[in-house]
Every structure is written in structure tokens, then in C-alpha cells.
Tab-separated table of C-alpha atoms in Angstrom:
chain	number	residue	atom	x	y	z
A	20	MET	CA	4.499	-29.314	-2.695
A	21	THR	CA	2.641	-30.886	-5.594
A	22	ALA	CA	-0.464	-29.405	-7.186
A	23	GLU	CA	-2.677	-32.047	-5.565
A	24	GLU	CA	-1.196	-31.419	-2.129
A	25	PHE	CA	-1.646	-27.699	-2.624
A	26	GLN	CA	-5.265	-28.143	-3.629
A	27	LYS	CA	-6.016	-30.259	-0.544
A	28	GLU	CA	-4.241	-27.795	1.761
A	29	ALA	CA	-5.968	-24.812	0.120
A	30	GLN	CA	-9.408	-26.379	0.534
A	31	ALA	CA	-8.697	-27.114	4.179
A	32	VAL	CA	-7.294	-23.641	4.931
A	33	ARG	CA	-9.741	-21.521	2.914
A	34	PRO	CA	-12.616	-21.380	5.479
A	35	ASP	CA	-10.274	-20.288	8.267
A	36	VAL	CA	-8.551	-17.551	6.267
A	37	LEU	CA	-11.890	-16.385	4.867
A	38	SER	CA	-13.156	-15.985	8.412
A	39	LEU	CA	-10.009	-14.044	9.294
A	40	ALA	CA	-10.429	-11.754	6.275
A	41	ARG	CA	-14.086	-11.105	7.178
A	42	LYS	CA	-13.048	-10.095	10.698
A	43	TYR	CA	-10.706	-7.476	9.300
A	44	LEU	CA	-12.678	-6.224	6.314
A	45	LYS	CA	-16.306	-6.552	7.497
A	46	ASP	CA	-17.297	-7.199	3.870
A	47	SER	CA	-17.762	-10.699	2.450
A	48	ASP	CA	-16.959	-9.754	-1.146
A	49	GLU	CA	-13.792	-7.925	-0.234
A	50	ALA	CA	-12.806	-10.778	2.089
A	51	GLU	CA	-13.275	-13.239	-0.778
A	52	ASP	CA	-11.044	-11.066	-2.964
A	53	ALA	CA	-8.330	-10.931	-0.303
A	54	VAL	CA	-8.421	-14.706	0.166
A	55	GLN	CA	-8.324	-15.236	-3.602
A	56	ASP	CA	-5.284	-12.929	-3.872
A	57	ALA	CA	-3.559	-14.834	-1.074
A	58	MET	CA	-4.279	-18.208	-2.692
A	59	LEU	CA	-2.913	-16.922	-5.986
A	60	LYS	CA	0.299	-15.788	-4.290
A	61	LEU	CA	0.595	-19.150	-2.561
A	62	TRP	CA	-0.002	-20.982	-5.840
A	63	LYS	CA	2.778	-19.003	-7.501
A	64	MET	CA	5.205	-20.264	-4.861
A	65	CYS	CA	3.695	-23.748	-4.645
A	66	ASP	CA	6.974	-25.535	-5.413
A	67	GLN	CA	8.622	-23.816	-2.425
A	68	LEU	CA	5.839	-24.540	0.070
A	69	HIS	CA	5.756	-27.225	2.707
A	70	SER	CA	2.883	-28.553	4.706
A	71	PRO	CA	1.231	-27.067	6.795
A	72	MET	CA	0.309	-24.037	4.719
A	73	ALA	CA	-2.169	-22.518	7.199
A	74	PRO	CA	0.240	-20.207	9.080
A	75	LEU	CA	1.603	-18.644	5.897
A	76	ALA	CA	-1.896	-18.322	4.419
A	77	SER	CA	-3.116	-16.590	7.578
A	78	VAL	CA	-0.260	-14.087	7.516
A	79	LEU	CA	-0.793	-13.385	3.817
A	80	VAL	CA	-4.526	-12.838	4.229
A	81	ARG	CA	-4.022	-10.640	7.279
A	82	ASN	CA	-1.476	-8.482	5.434
A	83	LEU	CA	-3.662	-8.225	2.338
A	84	ALA	CA	-6.672	-7.268	4.477
A	85	ILE	CA	-4.650	-4.581	6.253
A	86	ASP	CA	-3.438	-3.256	2.893
A	87	ARG	CA	-7.039	-3.034	1.703
A	88	LEU	CA	-8.059	-1.212	4.876
A	89	ARG	CA	-5.251	1.292	4.452
A	90	ARG	CA	-6.342	2.039	0.908
A	91	ARG	CA	-9.902	2.851	1.960
A	92	ARG	CA	-10.817	6.475	2.347
A	93	PRO	CA	-12.123	7.245	5.808
A	94	ILE	CA	-15.780	8.208	5.890
A	95	GLY	CA	-16.479	10.884	8.457
A	96	PRO	CA	-19.672	11.737	10.296
A	97	LEU	CA	-22.166	14.046	8.642
A	98	THR	CA	-21.683	16.757	11.226
A	99	ARG	CA	-18.195	18.098	11.680
A	100	ASP	CA	-16.906	20.853	13.839
A	101	VAL	CA	-14.851	23.806	12.638
A	102	ALA	CA	-11.586	22.335	13.953
A	103	GLU	CA	-12.046	19.193	11.857
A	104	VAL	CA	-12.802	21.219	8.732
A	105	GLN	CA	-9.730	23.391	9.330
A	106	GLN	CA	-7.590	20.311	9.913
A	107	GLU	CA	-8.789	18.826	6.616
A	108	ARG	CA	-7.982	22.071	4.801
A	109	ASP	CA	-4.501	22.136	6.319
A	110	GLU	CA	-3.958	18.509	5.307
A	111	GLN	CA	-5.155	19.225	1.769
A	112	GLU	CA	-2.804	22.225	1.601
A	113	ARG	CA	0.122	20.027	2.710
A	114	ILE	CA	-0.765	17.450	0.062
A	115	GLU	CA	-0.886	20.135	-2.613
A	116	ARG	CA	2.525	21.437	-1.497
A	117	VAL	CA	4.030	17.952	-1.646
A	118	MET	CA	2.483	17.330	-5.073
A	119	SER	CA	3.937	20.592	-6.372
A	120	ILE	CA	7.343	19.559	-5.023
A	121	ILE	CA	7.018	16.146	-6.679
A	122	ALA	CA	6.341	17.950	-9.976
A	123	THR	CA	9.798	19.573	-9.709
A	124	LEU	CA	11.632	16.248	-9.285
A	125	PRO	CA	13.434	14.548	-12.168
A	126	ASP	CA	11.107	12.470	-14.356
A	127	THR	CA	12.339	9.114	-13.043
A	128	GLN	CA	11.802	10.088	-9.419
A	129	GLN	CA	8.370	11.476	-10.245
A	130	LEU	CA	7.426	8.205	-11.904
A	131	LEU	CA	8.715	6.103	-9.019
A	132	MET	CA	6.888	8.207	-6.412
A	133	ARG	CA	3.608	8.121	-8.310
A	134	LEU	CA	3.768	4.383	-8.900
A	135	ARG	CA	4.589	3.680	-5.262
A	136	HIS	CA	2.369	6.167	-3.445
A	137	GLN	CA	-0.502	6.935	-5.793
A	138	GLU	CA	-0.868	3.561	-7.473
A	139	GLY	CA	0.163	1.600	-4.377
A	140	MET	CA	2.509	-0.689	-6.300
A	141	GLU	CA	5.113	-2.858	-4.603
A	142	TYR	CA	8.826	-2.313	-5.264
A	143	ALA	CA	9.093	-5.542	-7.261
A	144	GLU	CA	6.182	-4.508	-9.494
A	145	ILE	CA	7.726	-1.101	-10.113
A	146	ALA	CA	11.085	-2.698	-10.915
A	147	ARG	CA	9.463	-5.059	-13.395
A	148	LEU	CA	7.445	-2.252	-14.991
A	149	THR	CA	10.345	0.204	-15.300
A	150	GLY	CA	13.075	-2.307	-16.120
A	151	MET	CA	15.111	-1.177	-13.121
A	152	SER	CA	16.432	-3.387	-10.367
A	153	GLU	CA	14.454	-3.462	-7.129
A	154	VAL	CA	17.437	-1.930	-5.327
A	155	ALA	CA	17.537	0.938	-7.825
A	156	VAL	CA	13.807	1.511	-7.343
A	157	ARG	CA	14.184	1.629	-3.542
A	158	LYS	CA	17.160	3.979	-3.835
A	159	GLY	CA	15.327	6.256	-6.284
A	160	ILE	CA	12.274	6.477	-4.046
A	161	SER	CA	14.460	7.137	-1.023
A	162	ARG	CA	16.270	9.954	-2.805
A	163	ALA	CA	12.988	11.413	-3.990
A	164	ARG	CA	11.598	11.345	-0.453
A	165	GLN	CA	14.721	13.057	0.870
A	166	ALA	CA	14.469	15.760	-1.795
A	167	ILE	CA	10.772	16.273	-1.064
A	168	ARG	CA	11.403	16.480	2.677
A	169	ALA	CA	14.253	18.978	2.271
A	170	THR	CA	12.310	21.199	-0.124
A	171	TYR	CA	9.175	21.046	2.026
A	172	MET	CA	11.089	22.026	5.160
A	173	GLU	CA	12.868	24.827	3.288
A	174	ARG	CA	9.594	26.265	1.967
A	175	THR	CA	7.917	25.951	5.366
A	176	GLN	CA	10.754	27.836	7.045
A	177	LYS	CA	10.601	30.604	4.429
A	178	GLU	CA	6.863	30.988	4.955
A	179	SER	CA	7.187	31.096	8.736
A	180	ARG	CA	9.744	33.944	8.458
A	181	LYS	CA	7.269	36.125	6.544
């Protein structure tokens, strides 16, 4: 697809995908950002695209909107019952346990886990940043997750025996 064709397609598709993003995000500014990110991704692969671009643009915007929703922190009601507060404390305790386990991992695995789960980076971005192959990044994260799971289960079993 040429740059002119892309521009025409993008102008035609933009209102539809913007509407889609607004439905998901309920915020015009954030919807604009999601659409802009999608258009940028499409532009980067312009030479591989074929007309019509609308289906791919819709999928990209939907996925980006869902990613943005997942990254939002849930806002709870002002009044909470004791069970909810206890559940939040338990969840926070679990997070602290997992973070302490992550701190015991080898440096590379720690870095990979933090980039993936705290920074929300994609595997390709992590690979580019660390100089590793994407396969090596996936494998390292998988091994780190397995080590975290095993250590967490081991510690939980020890505590339940007490």
C-alpha cells in the first residue's frame, strides 16, 4: 500500500475506530490516544497492508483499548465492608510475597519480570531493550514464573503446617 492509499484509508477508517475506542474507554482523550497508537502501528507496516484496512484497524484499536482498561486501577465505592478490606489485605500480602520471591531470582529473570509485568512491555520491546532474542525473553520469563510459583507454593505449605 502506498502512502497516499494509506492516508485515504486512514481518513476513511478513523471515525469508525474512534467510535469503537470511545465505546470501550468511555473517555474521548484516551480513545484518541488509542486510535493514534493504532494508526502508528498500521503506518509502520504500511508496505505490508492491503485494502481494506478497516478490519485490521478495528482489531488493533479494540486490543489497545482493552490493554488500556487492564492497566487502569479499579476504583472502589467509598463504603466497603470488612470482607472487602480483608480481601484487599490478603491480596496485598500475596503481592508482597511474590515481590520478595522475585527479589531472590537471578538478575536477568528479575529484569525480565519487572519489564513485562510492572512496566507492561511486550516481548519484542524487552528483546530489543535487553539485546536478547524474543524466544530467549519468553523462555526467561517462563522460567522465572515457574520458580516464583514453586517457591510461593513451598512457602505457603510451610506456613500452613505451623
